[in-house]
Tab-separated table of N, CA, C and O in Angstrom:
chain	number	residue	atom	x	y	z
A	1	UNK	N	166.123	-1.281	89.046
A	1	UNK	CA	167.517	-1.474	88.712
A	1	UNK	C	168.362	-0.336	89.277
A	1	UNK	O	168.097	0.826	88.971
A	2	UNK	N	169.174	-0.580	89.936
A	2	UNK	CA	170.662	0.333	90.753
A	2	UNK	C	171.464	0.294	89.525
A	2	UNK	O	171.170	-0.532	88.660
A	3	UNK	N	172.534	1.173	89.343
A	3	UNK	CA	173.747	0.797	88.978
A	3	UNK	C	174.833	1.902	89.788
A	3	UNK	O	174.460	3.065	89.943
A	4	UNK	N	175.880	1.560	90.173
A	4	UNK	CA	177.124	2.254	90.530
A	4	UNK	C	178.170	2.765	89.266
A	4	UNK	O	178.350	1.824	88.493
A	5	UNK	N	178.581	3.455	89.035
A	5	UNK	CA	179.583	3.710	87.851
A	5	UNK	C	180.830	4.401	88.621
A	5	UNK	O	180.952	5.558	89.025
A	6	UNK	N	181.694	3.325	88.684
A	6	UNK	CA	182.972	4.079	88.831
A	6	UNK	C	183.858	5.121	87.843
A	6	UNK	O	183.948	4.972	86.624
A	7	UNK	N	184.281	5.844	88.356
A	7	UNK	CA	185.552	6.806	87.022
A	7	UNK	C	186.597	7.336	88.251
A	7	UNK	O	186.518	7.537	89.463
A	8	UNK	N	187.744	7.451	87.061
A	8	UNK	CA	189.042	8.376	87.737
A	8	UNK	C	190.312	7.867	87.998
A	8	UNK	O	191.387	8.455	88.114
A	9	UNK	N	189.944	6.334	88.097
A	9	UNK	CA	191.386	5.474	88.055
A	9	UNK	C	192.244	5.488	86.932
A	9	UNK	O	191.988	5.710	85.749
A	10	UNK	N	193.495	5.164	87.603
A	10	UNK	CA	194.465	5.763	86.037
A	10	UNK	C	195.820	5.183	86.821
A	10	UNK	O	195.903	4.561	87.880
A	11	UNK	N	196.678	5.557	86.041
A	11	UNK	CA	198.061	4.868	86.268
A	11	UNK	C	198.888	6.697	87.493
A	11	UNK	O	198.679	7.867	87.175
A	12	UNK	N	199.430	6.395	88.305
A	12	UNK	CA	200.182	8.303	88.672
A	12	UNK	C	201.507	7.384	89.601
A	12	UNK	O	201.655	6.312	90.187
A	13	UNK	N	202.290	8.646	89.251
A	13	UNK	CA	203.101	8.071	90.074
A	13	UNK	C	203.211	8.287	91.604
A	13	UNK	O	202.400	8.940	92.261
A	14	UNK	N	204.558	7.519	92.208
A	14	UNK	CA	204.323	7.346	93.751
A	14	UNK	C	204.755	8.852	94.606
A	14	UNK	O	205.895	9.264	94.389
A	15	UNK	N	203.871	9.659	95.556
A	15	UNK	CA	203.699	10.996	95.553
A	15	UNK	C	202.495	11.622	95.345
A	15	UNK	O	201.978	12.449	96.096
A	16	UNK	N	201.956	11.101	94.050
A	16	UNK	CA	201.036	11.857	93.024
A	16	UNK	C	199.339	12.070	93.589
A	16	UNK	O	199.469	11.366	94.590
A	17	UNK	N	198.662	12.284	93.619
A	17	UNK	CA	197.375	12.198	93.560
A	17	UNK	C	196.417	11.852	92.675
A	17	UNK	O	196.693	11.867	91.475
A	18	UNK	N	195.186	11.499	93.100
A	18	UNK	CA	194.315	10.923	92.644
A	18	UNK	C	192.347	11.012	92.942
A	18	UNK	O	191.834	10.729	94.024
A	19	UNK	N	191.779	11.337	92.045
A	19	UNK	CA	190.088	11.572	92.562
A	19	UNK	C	189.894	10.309	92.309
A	19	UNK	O	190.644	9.793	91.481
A	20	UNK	N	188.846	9.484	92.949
A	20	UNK	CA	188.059	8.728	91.888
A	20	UNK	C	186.892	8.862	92.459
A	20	UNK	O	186.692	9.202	93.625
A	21	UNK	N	185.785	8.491	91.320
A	21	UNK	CA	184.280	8.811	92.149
A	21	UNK	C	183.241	7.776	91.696
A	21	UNK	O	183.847	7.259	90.757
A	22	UNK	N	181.907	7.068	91.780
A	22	UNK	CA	181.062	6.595	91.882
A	22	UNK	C	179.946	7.513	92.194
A	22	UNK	O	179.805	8.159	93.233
A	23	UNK	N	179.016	7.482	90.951
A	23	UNK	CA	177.824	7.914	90.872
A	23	UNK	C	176.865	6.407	90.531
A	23	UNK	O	176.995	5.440	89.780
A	24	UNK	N	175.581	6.998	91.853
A	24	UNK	CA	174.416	5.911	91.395
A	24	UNK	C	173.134	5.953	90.759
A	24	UNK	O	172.234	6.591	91.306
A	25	UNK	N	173.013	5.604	90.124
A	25	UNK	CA	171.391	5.542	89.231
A	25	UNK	C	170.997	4.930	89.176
A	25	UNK	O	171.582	3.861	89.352
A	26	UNK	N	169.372	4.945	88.829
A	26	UNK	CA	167.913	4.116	89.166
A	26	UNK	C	167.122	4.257	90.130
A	26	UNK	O	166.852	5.371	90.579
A	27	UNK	N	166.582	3.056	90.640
A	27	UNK	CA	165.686	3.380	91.414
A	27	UNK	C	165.896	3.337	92.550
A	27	UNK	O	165.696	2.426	93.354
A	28	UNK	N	166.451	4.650	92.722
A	28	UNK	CA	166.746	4.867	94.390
A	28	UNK	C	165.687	5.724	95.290
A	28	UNK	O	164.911	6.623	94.967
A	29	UNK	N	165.856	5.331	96.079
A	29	UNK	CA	164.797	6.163	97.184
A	29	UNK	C	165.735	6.975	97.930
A	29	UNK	O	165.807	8.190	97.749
A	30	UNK	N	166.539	6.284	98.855
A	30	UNK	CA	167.905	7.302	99.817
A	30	UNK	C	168.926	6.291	99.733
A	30	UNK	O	168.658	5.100	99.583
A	31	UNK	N	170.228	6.803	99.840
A	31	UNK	CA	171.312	6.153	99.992
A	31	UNK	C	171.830	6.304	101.597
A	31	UNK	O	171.566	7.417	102.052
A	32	UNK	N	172.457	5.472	102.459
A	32	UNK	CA	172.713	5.513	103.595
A	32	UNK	C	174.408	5.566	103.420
A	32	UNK	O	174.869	6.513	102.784
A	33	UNK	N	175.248	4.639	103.934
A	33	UNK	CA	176.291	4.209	103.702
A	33	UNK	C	176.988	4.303	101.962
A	33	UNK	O	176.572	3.816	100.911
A	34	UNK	N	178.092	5.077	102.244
A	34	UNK	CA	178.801	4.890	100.910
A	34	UNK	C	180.226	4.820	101.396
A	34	UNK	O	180.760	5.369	102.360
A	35	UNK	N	180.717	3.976	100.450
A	35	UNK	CA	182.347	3.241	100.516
A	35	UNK	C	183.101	3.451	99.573
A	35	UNK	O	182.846	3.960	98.482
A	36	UNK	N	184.314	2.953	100.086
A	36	UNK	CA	184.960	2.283	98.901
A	36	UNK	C	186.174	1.539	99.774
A	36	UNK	O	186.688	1.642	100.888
A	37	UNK	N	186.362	0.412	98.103
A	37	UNK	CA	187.281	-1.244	99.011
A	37	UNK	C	188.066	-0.983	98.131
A	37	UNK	O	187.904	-0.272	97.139
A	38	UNK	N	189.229	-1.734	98.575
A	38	UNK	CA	190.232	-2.347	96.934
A	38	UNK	C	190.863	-3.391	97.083
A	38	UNK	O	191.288	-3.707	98.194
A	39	UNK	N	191.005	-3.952	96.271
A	39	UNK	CA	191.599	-5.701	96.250
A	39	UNK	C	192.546	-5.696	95.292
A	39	UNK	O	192.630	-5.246	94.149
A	40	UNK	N	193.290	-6.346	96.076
A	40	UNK	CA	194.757	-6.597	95.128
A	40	UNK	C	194.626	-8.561	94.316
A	40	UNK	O	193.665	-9.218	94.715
A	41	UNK	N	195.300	-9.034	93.604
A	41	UNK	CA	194.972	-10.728	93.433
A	41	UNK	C	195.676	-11.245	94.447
A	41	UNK	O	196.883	-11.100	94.646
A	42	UNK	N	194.904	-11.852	95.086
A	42	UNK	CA	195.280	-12.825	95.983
A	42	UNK	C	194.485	-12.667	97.697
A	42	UNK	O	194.281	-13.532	98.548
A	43	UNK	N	194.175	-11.116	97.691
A	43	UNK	CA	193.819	-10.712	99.495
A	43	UNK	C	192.322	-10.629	99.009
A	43	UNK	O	191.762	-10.463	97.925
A	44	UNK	N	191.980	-10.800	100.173
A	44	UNK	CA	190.442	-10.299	100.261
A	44	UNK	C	190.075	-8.633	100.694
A	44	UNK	O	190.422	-8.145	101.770
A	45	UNK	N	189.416	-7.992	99.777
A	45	UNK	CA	189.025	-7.042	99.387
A	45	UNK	C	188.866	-6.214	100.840
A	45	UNK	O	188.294	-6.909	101.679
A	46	UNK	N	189.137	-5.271	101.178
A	46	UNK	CA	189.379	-4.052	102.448
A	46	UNK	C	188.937	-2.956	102.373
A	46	UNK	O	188.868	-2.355	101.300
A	47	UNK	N	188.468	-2.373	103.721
A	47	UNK	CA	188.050	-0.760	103.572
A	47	UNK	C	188.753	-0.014	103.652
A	47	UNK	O	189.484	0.098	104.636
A	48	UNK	N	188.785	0.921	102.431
A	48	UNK	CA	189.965	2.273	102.754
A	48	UNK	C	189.074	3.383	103.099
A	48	UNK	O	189.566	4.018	104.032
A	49	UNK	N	188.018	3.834	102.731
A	49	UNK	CA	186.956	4.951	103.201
A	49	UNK	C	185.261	4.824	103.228
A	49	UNK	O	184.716	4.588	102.150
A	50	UNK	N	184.428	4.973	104.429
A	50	UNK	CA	183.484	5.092	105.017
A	50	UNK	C	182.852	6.341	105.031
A	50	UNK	O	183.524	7.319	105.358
A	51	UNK	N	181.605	6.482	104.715
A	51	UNK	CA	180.626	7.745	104.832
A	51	UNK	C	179.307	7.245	105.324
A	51	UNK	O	178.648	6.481	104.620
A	52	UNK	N	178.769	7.753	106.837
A	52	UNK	CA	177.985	7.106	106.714
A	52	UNK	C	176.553	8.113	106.505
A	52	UNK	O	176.737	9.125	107.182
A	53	UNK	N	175.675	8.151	106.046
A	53	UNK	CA	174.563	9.094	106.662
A	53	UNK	C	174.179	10.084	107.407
A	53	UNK	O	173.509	11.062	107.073
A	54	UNK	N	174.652	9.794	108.511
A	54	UNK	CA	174.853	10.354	109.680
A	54	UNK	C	176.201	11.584	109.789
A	54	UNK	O	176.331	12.478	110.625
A	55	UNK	N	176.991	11.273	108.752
A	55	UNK	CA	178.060	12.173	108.795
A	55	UNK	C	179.352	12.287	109.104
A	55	UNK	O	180.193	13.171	108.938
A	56	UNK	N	179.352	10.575	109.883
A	56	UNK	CA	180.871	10.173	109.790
A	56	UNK	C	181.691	9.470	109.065
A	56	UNK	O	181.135	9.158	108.012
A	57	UNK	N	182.792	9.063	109.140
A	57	UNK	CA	183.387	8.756	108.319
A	57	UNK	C	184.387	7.705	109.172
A	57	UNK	O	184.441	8.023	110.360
A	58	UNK	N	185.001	6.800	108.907
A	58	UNK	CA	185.685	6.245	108.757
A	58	UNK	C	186.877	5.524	107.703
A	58	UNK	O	186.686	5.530	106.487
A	59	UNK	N	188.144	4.893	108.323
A	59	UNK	CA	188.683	4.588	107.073
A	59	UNK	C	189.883	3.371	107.677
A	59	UNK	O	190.283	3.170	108.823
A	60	UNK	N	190.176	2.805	106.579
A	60	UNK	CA	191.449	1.588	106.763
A	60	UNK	C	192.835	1.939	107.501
A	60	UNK	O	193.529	2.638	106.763
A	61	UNK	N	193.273	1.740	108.393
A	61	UNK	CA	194.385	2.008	109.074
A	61	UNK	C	195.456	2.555	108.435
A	61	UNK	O	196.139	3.462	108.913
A	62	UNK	N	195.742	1.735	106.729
A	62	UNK	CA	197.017	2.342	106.133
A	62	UNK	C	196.707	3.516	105.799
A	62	UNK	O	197.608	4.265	105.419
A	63	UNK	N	195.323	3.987	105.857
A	63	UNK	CA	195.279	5.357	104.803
A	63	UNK	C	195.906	6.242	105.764
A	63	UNK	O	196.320	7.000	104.887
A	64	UNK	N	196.311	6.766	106.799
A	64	UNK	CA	196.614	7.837	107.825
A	64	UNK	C	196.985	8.696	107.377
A	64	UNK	O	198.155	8.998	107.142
A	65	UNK	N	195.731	9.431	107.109
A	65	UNK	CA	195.828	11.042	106.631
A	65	UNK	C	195.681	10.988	105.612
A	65	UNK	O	194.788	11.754	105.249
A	66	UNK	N	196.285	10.226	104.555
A	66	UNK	CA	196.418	10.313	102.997
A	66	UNK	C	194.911	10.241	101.848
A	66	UNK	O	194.835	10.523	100.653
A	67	UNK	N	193.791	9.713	102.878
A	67	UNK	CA	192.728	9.868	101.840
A	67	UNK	C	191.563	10.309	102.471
A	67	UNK	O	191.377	10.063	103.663
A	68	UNK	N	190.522	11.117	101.603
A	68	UNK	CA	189.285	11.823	102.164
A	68	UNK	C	188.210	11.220	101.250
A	68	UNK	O	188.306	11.114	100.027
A	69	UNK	N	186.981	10.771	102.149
A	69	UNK	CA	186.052	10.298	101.408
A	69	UNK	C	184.730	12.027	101.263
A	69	UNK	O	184.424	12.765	102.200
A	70	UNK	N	184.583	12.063	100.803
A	70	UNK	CA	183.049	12.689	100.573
A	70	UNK	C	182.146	12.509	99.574
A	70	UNK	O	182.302	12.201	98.393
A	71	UNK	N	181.366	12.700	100.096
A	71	UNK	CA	179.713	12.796	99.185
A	71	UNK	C	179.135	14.277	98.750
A	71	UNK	O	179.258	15.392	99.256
A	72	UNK	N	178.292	13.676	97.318
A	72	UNK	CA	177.411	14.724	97.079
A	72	UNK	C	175.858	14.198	97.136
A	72	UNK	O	175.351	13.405	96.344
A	73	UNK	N	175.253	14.794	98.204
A	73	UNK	CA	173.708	13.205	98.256
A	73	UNK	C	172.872	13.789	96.808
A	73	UNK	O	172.346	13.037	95.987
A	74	UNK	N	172.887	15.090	96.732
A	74	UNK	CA	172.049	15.368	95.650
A	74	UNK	C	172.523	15.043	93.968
A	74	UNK	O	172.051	15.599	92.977
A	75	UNK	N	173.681	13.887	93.996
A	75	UNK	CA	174.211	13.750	92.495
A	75	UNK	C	174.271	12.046	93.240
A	75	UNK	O	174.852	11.287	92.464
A	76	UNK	N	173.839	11.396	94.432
A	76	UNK	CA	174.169	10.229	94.333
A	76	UNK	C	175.326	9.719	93.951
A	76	UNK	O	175.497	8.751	93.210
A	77	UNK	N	176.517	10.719	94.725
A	77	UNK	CA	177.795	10.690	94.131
A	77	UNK	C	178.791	10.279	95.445
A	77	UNK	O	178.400	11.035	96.335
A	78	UNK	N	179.835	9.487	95.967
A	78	UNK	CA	180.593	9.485	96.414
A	78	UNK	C	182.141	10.005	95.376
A	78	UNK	O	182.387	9.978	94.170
A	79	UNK	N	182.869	10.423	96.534
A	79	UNK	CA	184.378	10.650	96.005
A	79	UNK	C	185.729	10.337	96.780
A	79	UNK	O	185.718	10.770	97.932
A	80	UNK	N	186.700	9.786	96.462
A	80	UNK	CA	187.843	9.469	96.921
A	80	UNK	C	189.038	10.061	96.755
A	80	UNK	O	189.904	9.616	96.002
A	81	UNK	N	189.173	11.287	97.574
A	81	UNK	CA	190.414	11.848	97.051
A	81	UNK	C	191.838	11.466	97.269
A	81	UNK	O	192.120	11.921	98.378
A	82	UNK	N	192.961	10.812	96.732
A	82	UNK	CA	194.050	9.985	97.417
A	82	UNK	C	194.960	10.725	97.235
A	82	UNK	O	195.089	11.005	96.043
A	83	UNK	N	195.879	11.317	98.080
A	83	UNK	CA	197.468	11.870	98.224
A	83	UNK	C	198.115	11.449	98.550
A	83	UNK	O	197.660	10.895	99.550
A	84	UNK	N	199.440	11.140	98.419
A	84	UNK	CA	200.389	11.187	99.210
A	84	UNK	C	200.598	9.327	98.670
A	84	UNK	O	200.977	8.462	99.460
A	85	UNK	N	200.331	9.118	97.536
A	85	UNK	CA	199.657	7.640	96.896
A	85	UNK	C	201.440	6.951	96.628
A	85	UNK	O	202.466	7.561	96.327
A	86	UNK	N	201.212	5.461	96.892
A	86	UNK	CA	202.259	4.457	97.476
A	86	UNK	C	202.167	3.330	96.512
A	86	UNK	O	201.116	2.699	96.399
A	87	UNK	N	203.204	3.059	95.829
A	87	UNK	CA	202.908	1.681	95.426
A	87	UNK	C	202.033	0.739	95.695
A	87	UNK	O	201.246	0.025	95.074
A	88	UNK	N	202.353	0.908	96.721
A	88	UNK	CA	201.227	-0.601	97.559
A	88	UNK	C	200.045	-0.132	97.689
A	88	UNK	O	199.552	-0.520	98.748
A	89	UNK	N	199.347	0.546	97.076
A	89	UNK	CA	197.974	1.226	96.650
A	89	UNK	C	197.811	0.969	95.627
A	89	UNK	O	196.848	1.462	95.041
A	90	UNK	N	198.368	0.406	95.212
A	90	UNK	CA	198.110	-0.336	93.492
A	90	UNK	C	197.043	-1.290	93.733
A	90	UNK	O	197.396	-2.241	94.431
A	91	UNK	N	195.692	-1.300	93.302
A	91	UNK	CA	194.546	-2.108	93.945
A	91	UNK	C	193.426	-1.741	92.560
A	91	UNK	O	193.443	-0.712	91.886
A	92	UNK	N	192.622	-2.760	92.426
A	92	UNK	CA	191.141	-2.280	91.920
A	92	UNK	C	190.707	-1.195	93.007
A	92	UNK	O	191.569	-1.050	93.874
A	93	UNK	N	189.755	-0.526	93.140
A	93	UNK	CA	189.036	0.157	93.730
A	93	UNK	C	187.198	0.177	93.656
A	93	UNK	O	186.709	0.870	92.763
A	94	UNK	N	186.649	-0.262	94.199
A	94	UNK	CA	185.367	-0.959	94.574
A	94	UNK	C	184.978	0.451	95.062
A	94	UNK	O	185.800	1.234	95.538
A	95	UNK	N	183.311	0.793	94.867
A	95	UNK	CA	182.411	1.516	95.437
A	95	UNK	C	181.482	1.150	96.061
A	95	UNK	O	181.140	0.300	95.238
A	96	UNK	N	180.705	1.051	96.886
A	96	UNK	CA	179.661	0.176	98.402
A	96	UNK	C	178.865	1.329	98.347
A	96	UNK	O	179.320	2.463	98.495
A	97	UNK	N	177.257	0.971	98.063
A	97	UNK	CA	176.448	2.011	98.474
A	97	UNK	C	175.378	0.980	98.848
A	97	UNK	O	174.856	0.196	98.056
A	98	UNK	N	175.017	1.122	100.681
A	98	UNK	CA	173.908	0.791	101.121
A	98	UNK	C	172.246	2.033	100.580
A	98	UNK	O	172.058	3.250	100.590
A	99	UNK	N	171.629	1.129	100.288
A	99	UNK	CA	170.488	2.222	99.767
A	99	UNK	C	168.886	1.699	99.885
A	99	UNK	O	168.707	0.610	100.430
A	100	UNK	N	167.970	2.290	99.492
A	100	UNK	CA	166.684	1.608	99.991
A	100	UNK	C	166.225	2.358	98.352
A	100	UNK	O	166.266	3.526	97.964
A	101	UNK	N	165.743	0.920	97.593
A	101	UNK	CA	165.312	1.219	96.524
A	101	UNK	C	163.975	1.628	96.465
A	101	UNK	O	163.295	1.336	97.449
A	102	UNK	N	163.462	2.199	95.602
A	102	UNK	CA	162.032	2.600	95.064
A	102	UNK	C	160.927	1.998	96.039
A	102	UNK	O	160.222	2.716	96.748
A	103	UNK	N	160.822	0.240	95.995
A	103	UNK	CA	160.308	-0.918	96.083
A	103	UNK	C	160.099	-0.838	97.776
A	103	UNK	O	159.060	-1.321	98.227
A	104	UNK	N	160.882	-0.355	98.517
A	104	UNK	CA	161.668	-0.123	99.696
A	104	UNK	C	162.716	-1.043	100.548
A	104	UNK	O	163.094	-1.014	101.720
A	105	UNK	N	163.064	-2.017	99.231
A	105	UNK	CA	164.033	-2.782	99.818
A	105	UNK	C	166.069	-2.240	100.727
A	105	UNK	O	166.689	-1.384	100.095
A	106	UNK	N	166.296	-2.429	101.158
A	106	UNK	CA	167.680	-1.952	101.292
A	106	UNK	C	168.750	-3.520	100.641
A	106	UNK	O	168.482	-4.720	100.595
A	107	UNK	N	169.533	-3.009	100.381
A	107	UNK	CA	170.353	-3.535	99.895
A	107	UNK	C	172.270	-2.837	100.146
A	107	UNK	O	172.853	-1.883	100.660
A	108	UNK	N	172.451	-3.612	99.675
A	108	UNK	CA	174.301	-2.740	99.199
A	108	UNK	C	174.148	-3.917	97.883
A	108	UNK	O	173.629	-5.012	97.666
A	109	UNK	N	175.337	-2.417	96.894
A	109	UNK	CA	175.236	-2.350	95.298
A	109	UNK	C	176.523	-1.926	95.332
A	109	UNK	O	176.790	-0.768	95.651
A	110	UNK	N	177.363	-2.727	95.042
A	110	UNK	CA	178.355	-2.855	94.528
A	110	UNK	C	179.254	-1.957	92.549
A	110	UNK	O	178.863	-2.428	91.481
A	111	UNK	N	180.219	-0.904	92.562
A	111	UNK	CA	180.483	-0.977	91.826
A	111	UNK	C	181.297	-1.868	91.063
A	111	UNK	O	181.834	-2.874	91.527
A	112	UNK	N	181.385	-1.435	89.764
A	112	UNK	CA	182.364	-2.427	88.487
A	112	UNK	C	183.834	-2.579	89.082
A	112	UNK	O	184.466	-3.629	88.972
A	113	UNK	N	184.333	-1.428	89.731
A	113	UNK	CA	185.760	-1.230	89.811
A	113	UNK	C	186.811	-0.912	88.781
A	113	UNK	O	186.992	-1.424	87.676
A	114	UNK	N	187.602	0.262	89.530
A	114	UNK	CA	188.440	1.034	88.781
A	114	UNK	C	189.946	0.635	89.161
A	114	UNK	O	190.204	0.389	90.339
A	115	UNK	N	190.894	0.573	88.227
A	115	UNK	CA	191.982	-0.033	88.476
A	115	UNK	C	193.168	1.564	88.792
A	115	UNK	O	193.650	2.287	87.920
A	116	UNK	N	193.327	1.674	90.195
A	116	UNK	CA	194.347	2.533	90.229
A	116	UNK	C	195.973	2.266	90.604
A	116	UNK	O	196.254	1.673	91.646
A	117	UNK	N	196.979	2.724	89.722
A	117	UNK	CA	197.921	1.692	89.607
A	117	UNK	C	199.139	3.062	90.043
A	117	UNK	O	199.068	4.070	89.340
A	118	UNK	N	200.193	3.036	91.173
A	118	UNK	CA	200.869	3.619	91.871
A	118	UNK	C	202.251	3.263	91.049
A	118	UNK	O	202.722	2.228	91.520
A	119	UNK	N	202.908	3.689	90.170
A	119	UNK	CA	204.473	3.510	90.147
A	119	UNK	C	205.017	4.146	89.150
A	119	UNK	O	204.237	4.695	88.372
A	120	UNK	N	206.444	4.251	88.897
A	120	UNK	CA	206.898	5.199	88.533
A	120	UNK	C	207.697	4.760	87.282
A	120	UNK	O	208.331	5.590	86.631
């Protein structure tokens, strides 16, 4: 059994900043890829930040400049730091961790999602 646990979402206003993070537990062996998406009702769910293994990173076009993904591999932890945060960042926020369990399967494990809400 995996689980993802999101925390850190909260209501801030537009300006303001924001952490949020995803820690994973169980039976993990290594984690490769860690993310995070967010979906608003109605769009289909998008990447705002990429980490991959290897050490790069990627991210969603609107973020420009405004958000940093990093990891901690030894807490099985990703983090999302958001500045410079916009109304239209008002989204659930999803965590993505590709990983190779115990068993040695790989998979991606999806978090619960955290609701971070931009306005004033």
């Amino acid at each position: 059994q995996v689980q993802l646990v999101e925390s850190g979402g909260g209501l801030v206003q537009p300006g303001g900043s924001l952490r949020v993070s995803c820690a994973a537990s169980g039976s993990i062996r290594s984690i490769y890829d860690m993310g995070w998406y967010r979906q608003t009702p109605g769009k289909e769910r998008e990447l705002v930040a990429l980490s991959t293994s290897g050490g790069s990173t990627n991210y969603g076009d609107f973020v420009k400049g405004r958000f940093s993904i990093s990891r901690d591999n030894a807490k099985n932890t990703v983090y999302l730091q958001m500045n410079s945060l916009k109304p239209e960042d008002t989204a659930v926020y999803y965590c993505k961790m590709r990983l190779r369990t115990i068993r040695g399967t790989v998979d991606d494990y999806w978090g619960q999602g955290t609701q971070v809400t931009v306005s004033s």
